[in-house]
Amino acid sequence: MSQRVRTAVFPVAGLGTRFLPATKAMPKEMLTVVDRPLIQYAVDEAREAGIEHFVFVTGRNKGVIEDHFDRQFELEATLESRNKTEALEELRKDLPSAGRTSFTRQQEPLGLGHAVWCARDIVGNQPFALLLPDMIFRAKPGVLRQMMDAYEETGGNVIGVEECDWNDVSSYGVVVRGEGEDRSFRINGMVEKPKRDEAPSNLFISGRYILQPEIFSLLAEQTKGAGGEIQLTDAMQTLMGQQRFTGVKYQGKVFDCGSKLGFLTANVVFALDREDIRQGFVQELRKLDLDDAI
Ligand code: UTP
């Protein structure tokens, strides 16, 4: 039986340059989709998948993420005195239990691979989930939950993938599909940003992983790859020679909130999904003379 995945790593130390000036003093992961910060969506998804320990790899200017997952007594007292019980319950529900969060620092943003490596001592010798918080999903059950179900059968490493338009493959890391079923199959390789004609598939890696701890020693050995950063993909490619990698084509859709277009689209879609907002929002959209803008 595969070892249970209890720990999730959230790399949040990136500079978020595509979102400047918003991210000059504020972390990208605190940008809100409707009324929840991106990082909260990722934490909720992990919790739904049974994760018990939440590890954040932070950097400079990211202290507010730690505050977000702490109690705010003054605010709670004010809400209580104003009988705003619903808002209060909502705040408390979002918090991981005491002692179940860890924060470590990536002192320099040397890439995603390096950020993951910074969590090695906290994670230790156990499999872990990795969630890129700027990627959020419209999926039920959550994407990590769907991946955990596959992991329980296959063990090893599991990667969430989604189909993209063939014209967009050159923007993503895509996988080489091996034998298996439509929604769960072996991954035999990965290619970063391939040309359309050379892409092995249109299944792209969308920011959710279950990884075995052997990835840490491979990350440690690595020299800087493309763009002067330590790449997670390079280490995964090496690990693939030693361990099984399963691709899970989950049911759902990703929104890349690290890009302005993905972020704006997510706000519209998630607002329309919300019963308390939908009707009013549709009315406001109808009032806009979008024909002029388009
Ligand atoms: P991105 O590739 O989106 O990079 O990181 P970024 O620096 O955040 O944003 P841009 O490209 O400059 O706009 C994906 C995730 O990995 C984290 C980021 O915080 C983000 O959640 N990351 C990235 C790190 O923790 N450290 C790094 O060195 C790079």
Short mmCIF file of C-alpha atoms and ligand atoms in Angstrom, two decimals:
data_model
loop_
_atom_site.label_atom_id
_atom_site.label_comp_id
_atom_site.label_asym_id
_atom_site.label_seq_id
_atom_site.Cartn_x
_atom_site.Cartn_y
_atom_site.Cartn_z
CA MET A 1 0.00 0.00 0.00
CA SER A 2 1.25 3.50 -0.80
CA GLN A 3 2.35 5.72 2.05
CA ARG A 4 -0.32 8.30 2.88
CA VAL A 5 0.24 11.89 1.75
CA ARG A 6 -0.18 14.15 4.77
CA THR A 7 1.93 17.17 3.87
CA ALA A 8 1.52 19.80 1.17
CA VAL A 9 4.06 22.36 0.02
CA PHE A 10 2.99 25.77 -1.28
CA PRO A 11 5.79 27.71 -2.99
CA VAL A 12 4.94 31.39 -2.56
CA ALA A 13 8.34 33.06 -2.88
CA GLY A 14 8.15 34.16 -6.53
CA LEU A 15 8.39 37.80 -7.51
CA GLY A 16 5.17 37.91 -9.52
CA THR A 17 6.68 40.22 -12.13
CA ARG A 18 3.78 39.68 -14.54
CA PHE A 19 1.53 41.40 -12.03
CA LEU A 20 3.55 44.51 -11.28
CA PRO A 21 2.86 47.04 -9.86
CA ALA A 22 0.22 45.13 -7.83
CA THR A 23 2.90 42.75 -6.55
CA LYS A 24 5.51 45.35 -5.64
CA ALA A 25 4.66 45.25 -1.94
CA MET A 26 1.90 42.64 -1.88
CA PRO A 27 2.37 38.93 -2.61
CA LYS A 28 0.79 37.66 -5.81
CA GLU A 29 -0.72 34.81 -3.81
CA MET A 30 -2.85 37.32 -1.88
CA LEU A 31 -4.58 38.63 -5.01
CA THR A 32 -8.27 37.90 -4.63
CA VAL A 33 -10.59 35.96 -6.85
CA VAL A 34 -13.97 37.37 -5.79
CA ASP A 35 -13.29 37.64 -2.03
CA ARG A 36 -10.73 34.95 -1.29
CA PRO A 37 -6.97 35.17 -1.81
CA LEU A 38 -5.45 32.72 -4.27
CA ILE A 39 -3.53 30.95 -1.50
CA GLN A 40 -6.79 30.21 0.32
CA TYR A 41 -8.17 28.32 -2.69
CA ALA A 42 -5.04 26.14 -2.75
CA VAL A 43 -5.16 25.49 1.01
CA ASP A 44 -8.87 24.58 0.82
CA GLU A 45 -8.17 22.18 -2.03
CA ALA A 46 -5.37 20.52 -0.03
CA ARG A 47 -7.55 20.22 3.05
CA GLU A 48 -10.34 18.61 1.01
CA ALA A 49 -7.76 16.06 -0.18
CA GLY A 50 -6.91 15.07 3.41
CA ILE A 51 -3.73 17.13 3.87
CA GLU A 52 -2.87 17.75 7.52
CA HIS A 53 0.33 19.79 7.37
CA PHE A 54 0.69 22.94 5.26
CA VAL A 55 4.22 24.06 4.40
CA PHE A 56 4.71 27.51 2.88
CA VAL A 57 7.96 28.47 1.19
CA THR A 58 7.92 32.23 1.51
CA GLY A 59 10.27 35.11 0.74
CA ARG A 60 10.61 38.81 1.39
CA ASN A 61 7.33 40.79 1.47
CA LYS A 62 5.33 37.62 2.10
CA GLY A 63 4.68 38.02 5.85
CA VAL A 64 1.04 38.82 5.20
CA ILE A 65 0.49 35.20 4.06
CA GLU A 66 1.53 34.04 7.53
CA ASP A 67 -0.85 36.59 9.07
CA HIS A 68 -3.66 35.39 6.83
CA PHE A 69 -3.42 31.92 8.38
CA ASP A 70 -3.36 33.26 11.92
CA ARG A 71 -6.21 34.31 14.21
CA GLN A 72 -7.15 37.97 14.25
CA PHE A 73 -8.57 38.51 17.72
CA GLU A 74 -9.52 42.17 17.34
CA LEU A 75 -11.44 41.46 14.15
CA GLU A 76 -13.11 38.40 15.65
CA ALA A 77 -14.20 40.38 18.74
CA THR A 78 -15.64 43.13 16.55
CA LEU A 79 -17.57 40.66 14.39
CA GLU A 80 -18.84 38.95 17.53
CA SER A 81 -20.03 42.20 19.10
CA ARG A 82 -21.84 43.07 15.85
CA ASN A 83 -23.46 39.64 15.67
CA LYS A 84 -21.81 38.89 12.34
CA THR A 85 -21.75 35.19 13.09
CA GLU A 86 -21.63 34.03 9.50
CA ALA A 87 -18.54 36.09 8.67
CA LEU A 88 -16.93 34.92 11.91
CA GLU A 89 -17.59 31.27 11.17
CA GLU A 90 -16.23 31.72 7.67
CA LEU A 91 -12.99 33.19 9.06
CA ARG A 92 -12.52 30.37 11.54
CA LYS A 93 -13.33 27.67 9.02
CA ASP A 94 -10.55 28.89 6.71
CA LEU A 95 -7.82 28.43 9.34
CA PRO A 96 -5.67 25.31 9.48
CA SER A 97 -5.57 23.85 13.01
CA ALA A 98 -2.94 25.05 15.47
CA GLY A 99 0.51 23.65 14.81
CA ARG A 100 -0.38 22.44 11.34
CA THR A 101 1.39 25.16 9.35
CA SER A 102 5.12 25.64 8.76
CA PHE A 103 6.89 28.52 7.09
CA THR A 104 10.34 28.45 5.62
CA ARG A 105 12.16 30.99 3.49
CA GLN A 106 13.60 30.84 0.04
CA GLN A 107 16.11 33.65 0.43
CA GLU A 108 16.52 34.18 -3.31
CA PRO A 109 13.92 33.39 -5.96
CA LEU A 110 16.06 30.77 -7.74
CA GLY A 111 13.12 29.02 -9.35
CA LEU A 112 10.35 26.60 -8.48
CA GLY A 113 12.72 23.63 -8.09
CA HIS A 114 14.79 25.53 -5.58
CA ALA A 115 11.67 26.64 -3.68
CA VAL A 116 10.56 23.00 -3.36
CA TRP A 117 14.05 21.99 -2.21
CA CYS A 118 13.84 24.62 0.55
CA ALA A 119 11.04 22.54 2.12
CA ARG A 120 13.14 19.35 2.34
CA ASP A 121 13.82 19.39 6.08
CA ILE A 122 10.22 20.09 7.00
CA VAL A 123 8.80 17.45 4.65
CA GLY A 124 11.41 14.81 5.51
CA ASN A 125 11.30 11.31 4.07
CA GLN A 126 7.64 11.07 3.04
CA PRO A 127 5.61 11.68 -0.12
CA PHE A 128 4.12 15.17 -0.36
CA ALA A 129 1.72 17.20 -2.44
CA LEU A 130 2.89 20.30 -4.24
CA LEU A 131 0.39 23.02 -5.14
CA LEU A 132 1.23 26.14 -7.14
CA PRO A 133 -1.19 28.61 -5.61
CA ASP A 134 -1.47 30.89 -8.63
CA MET A 135 -3.20 28.05 -10.46
CA ILE A 136 -6.75 27.63 -9.20
CA PHE A 137 -9.34 25.15 -10.39
CA ARG A 138 -13.03 24.87 -10.99
CA ALA A 139 -13.34 21.19 -10.15
CA LYS A 140 -15.53 18.90 -8.05
CA PRO A 141 -14.11 17.02 -6.27
CA GLY A 142 -10.98 19.17 -6.08
CA VAL A 143 -8.07 18.31 -8.37
CA LEU A 144 -5.77 17.12 -5.58
CA ARG A 145 -8.56 14.89 -4.23
CA GLN A 146 -8.91 13.30 -7.70
CA MET A 147 -5.14 12.80 -7.84
CA MET A 148 -5.08 11.23 -4.36
CA ASP A 149 -7.63 8.66 -5.53
CA ALA A 150 -5.29 7.68 -8.37
CA TYR A 151 -2.28 7.72 -6.02
CA GLU A 152 -3.95 5.28 -3.66
CA GLU A 153 -3.97 2.78 -6.54
CA THR A 154 -0.64 3.48 -8.20
CA GLY A 155 1.64 5.02 -5.55
CA GLY A 156 4.75 6.72 -6.92
CA ASN A 157 4.51 10.22 -8.33
CA VAL A 158 1.31 11.72 -9.72
CA ILE A 159 0.88 14.78 -11.90
CA GLY A 160 -2.34 16.60 -12.74
CA VAL A 161 -2.73 17.33 -16.45
CA GLU A 162 -5.30 19.10 -18.59
CA GLU A 163 -5.83 19.28 -22.35
CA CYS A 164 -5.04 22.56 -24.05
CA ASP A 165 -5.53 23.81 -27.56
CA TRP A 166 -2.73 22.46 -29.77
CA ASN A 167 -1.87 26.05 -30.72
CA ASP A 168 -1.05 26.78 -27.07
CA VAL A 169 1.28 23.86 -26.31
CA SER A 170 4.37 26.04 -26.67
CA SER A 171 3.32 27.99 -23.53
CA TYR A 172 3.32 24.95 -21.25
CA GLY A 173 5.18 21.91 -19.95
CA VAL A 174 3.51 18.91 -21.63
CA VAL A 175 3.78 15.19 -20.94
CA VAL A 176 4.60 12.13 -23.02
CA ARG A 177 1.65 9.85 -22.51
CA GLY A 178 2.30 6.15 -21.89
CA GLU A 179 -0.02 3.18 -21.43
CA GLY A 180 -3.13 3.38 -19.29
CA GLU A 181 -6.68 4.61 -19.35
CA ASP A 182 -8.14 7.84 -20.64
CA ARG A 183 -8.02 9.61 -17.24
CA SER A 184 -5.08 7.86 -15.59
CA PHE A 185 -1.97 6.73 -17.44
CA ARG A 186 1.78 6.39 -17.22
CA ILE A 187 3.89 9.42 -18.02
CA ASN A 188 7.03 8.55 -19.98
CA GLY A 189 8.51 12.01 -20.33
CA MET A 190 7.97 15.76 -20.17
CA VAL A 191 8.84 18.57 -22.54
CA GLU A 192 8.94 22.24 -21.55
CA LYS A 193 7.32 24.61 -24.04
CA PRO A 194 7.57 22.45 -27.19
CA LYS A 195 6.87 23.74 -30.70
CA ARG A 196 3.43 22.71 -31.91
CA ASP A 197 4.81 20.19 -34.43
CA GLU A 198 7.18 18.64 -31.90
CA ALA A 199 4.80 18.39 -28.93
CA PRO A 200 4.30 14.79 -27.71
CA SER A 201 0.74 15.61 -26.53
CA ASN A 202 -1.50 18.55 -25.67
CA LEU A 203 -1.70 17.47 -22.02
CA PHE A 204 -0.10 20.20 -19.93
CA ILE A 205 1.09 20.16 -16.34
CA SER A 206 -1.18 22.56 -14.51
CA GLY A 207 0.38 22.99 -11.07
CA ARG A 208 -0.61 20.00 -8.93
CA TYR A 209 1.83 17.19 -8.06
CA ILE A 210 2.26 14.31 -5.64
CA LEU A 211 5.98 13.64 -5.34
CA GLN A 212 8.22 11.13 -3.59
CA PRO A 213 10.94 12.51 -1.30
CA GLU A 214 13.75 11.28 -3.60
CA ILE A 215 13.05 14.44 -5.64
CA PHE A 216 14.92 16.47 -2.97
CA SER A 217 18.30 14.86 -3.52
CA LEU A 218 17.88 15.28 -7.29
CA LEU A 219 17.07 18.97 -6.82
CA ALA A 220 20.14 19.34 -4.63
CA GLU A 221 22.41 17.93 -7.34
CA GLN A 222 21.01 20.14 -10.03
CA THR A 223 22.78 23.00 -11.69
CA LYS A 224 20.76 25.92 -12.91
CA GLY A 225 18.67 25.08 -16.00
CA ALA A 226 16.78 27.26 -18.47
CA GLY A 227 16.57 30.94 -17.42
CA GLY A 228 19.18 30.55 -14.65
CA GLU A 229 16.63 28.88 -12.37
CA ILE A 230 16.63 25.45 -10.73
CA GLN A 231 13.91 23.62 -12.64
CA LEU A 232 11.53 21.12 -11.10
CA THR A 233 10.93 19.54 -14.51
CA ASP A 234 14.59 18.55 -14.89
CA ALA A 235 14.58 16.76 -11.52
CA MET A 236 11.27 15.04 -12.32
CA GLN A 237 12.69 13.82 -15.64
CA THR A 238 15.58 12.17 -13.80
CA LEU A 239 13.29 10.67 -11.16
CA MET A 240 11.17 9.22 -13.96
CA GLY A 241 14.09 6.89 -14.79
CA GLN A 242 13.78 5.42 -11.28
CA GLN A 243 10.14 5.67 -10.25
CA ARG A 244 6.65 5.54 -11.69
CA PHE A 245 4.93 8.76 -12.78
CA THR A 246 1.17 8.72 -13.33
CA GLY A 247 -0.73 11.42 -15.20
CA VAL A 248 -4.23 12.21 -13.98
CA LYS A 249 -6.42 13.97 -16.51
CA TYR A 250 -8.70 15.38 -13.86
CA GLN A 251 -12.26 16.59 -14.37
CA GLY A 252 -12.21 20.36 -14.10
CA LYS A 253 -10.54 23.43 -15.49
CA VAL A 254 -7.53 25.46 -14.43
CA PHE A 255 -7.25 29.26 -14.33
CA ASP A 256 -3.72 30.59 -14.47
CA CYS A 257 -4.03 33.52 -12.08
CA GLY A 258 -0.35 34.38 -12.47
CA SER A 259 -1.38 35.90 -15.80
CA LYS A 260 -3.71 38.87 -16.06
CA LEU A 261 -6.07 37.19 -18.50
CA GLY A 262 -6.38 34.03 -16.43
CA PHE A 263 -6.91 36.06 -13.28
CA LEU A 264 -9.64 38.25 -14.79
CA THR A 265 -11.41 35.25 -16.31
CA ALA A 266 -11.29 33.41 -12.97
CA ASN A 267 -12.92 36.37 -11.26
CA VAL A 268 -15.81 36.33 -13.72
CA VAL A 269 -16.28 32.55 -13.65
CA PHE A 270 -16.00 32.22 -9.86
CA ALA A 271 -18.36 35.18 -9.33
CA LEU A 272 -20.93 33.57 -11.63
CA ASP A 273 -20.58 30.34 -9.62
CA ARG A 274 -21.48 32.12 -6.40
CA GLU A 275 -25.16 32.03 -5.53
CA ASP A 276 -24.92 35.21 -3.44
CA ILE A 277 -23.35 37.20 -6.30
CA ARG A 278 -24.47 35.65 -9.56
CA GLN A 279 -27.74 37.47 -10.11
CA GLY A 280 -26.48 40.95 -9.27
CA PHE A 281 -23.30 40.40 -11.27
CA VAL A 282 -25.19 39.29 -14.37
CA GLN A 283 -27.32 42.42 -14.12
CA GLU A 284 -24.24 44.64 -13.89
CA LEU A 285 -22.62 42.87 -16.86
CA ARG A 286 -25.78 43.37 -18.92
CA LYS A 287 -25.68 47.10 -18.21
CA LEU A 288 -22.20 47.37 -19.70
CA ASP A 289 -22.12 48.27 -23.33
CA LEU A 290 -19.53 45.65 -24.14
CA ASP A 291 -20.06 45.99 -27.89
CA ASP A 292 -18.13 49.25 -27.76
CA ALA A 293 -15.23 47.66 -25.92
CA ILE A 294 -14.98 44.60 -28.14
P1 UTP B 1 5.84 31.61 -11.40
O1 UTP B 1 6.48 30.81 -12.45
O2 UTP B 1 4.47 32.11 -11.69
O3 UTP B 1 6.82 32.81 -11.05
O4 UTP B 1 5.82 30.76 -10.07
P2 UTP B 1 6.57 34.15 -10.24
O5 UTP B 1 7.91 34.74 -9.91
O6 UTP B 1 5.65 33.95 -9.07
O7 UTP B 1 5.78 35.10 -11.26
P3 UTP B 1 6.27 35.91 -12.58
O8 UTP B 1 6.49 34.87 -13.63
O9 UTP B 1 7.50 36.70 -12.22
O10 UTP B 1 5.09 36.80 -12.87
C1 UTP B 1 4.90 29.73 -9.78
C2 UTP B 1 4.82 29.55 -8.27
O11 UTP B 1 6.10 29.23 -7.76
C3 UTP B 1 6.54 30.18 -6.78
C4 UTP B 1 5.68 31.42 -7.03
O12 UTP B 1 5.50 32.16 -5.82
C5 UTP B 1 4.38 30.85 -7.57
O13 UTP B 1 3.47 30.53 -6.53
N1 UTP B 1 7.98 30.44 -6.92
C6 UTP B 1 8.51 30.72 -8.14
C7 UTP B 1 8.78 30.40 -5.81
O14 UTP B 1 8.31 30.14 -4.67
N2 UTP B 1 10.12 30.67 -5.94
C8 UTP B 1 10.69 30.94 -7.15
O15 UTP B 1 11.92 31.16 -7.21
C9 UTP B 1 9.86 30.98 -8.28
#
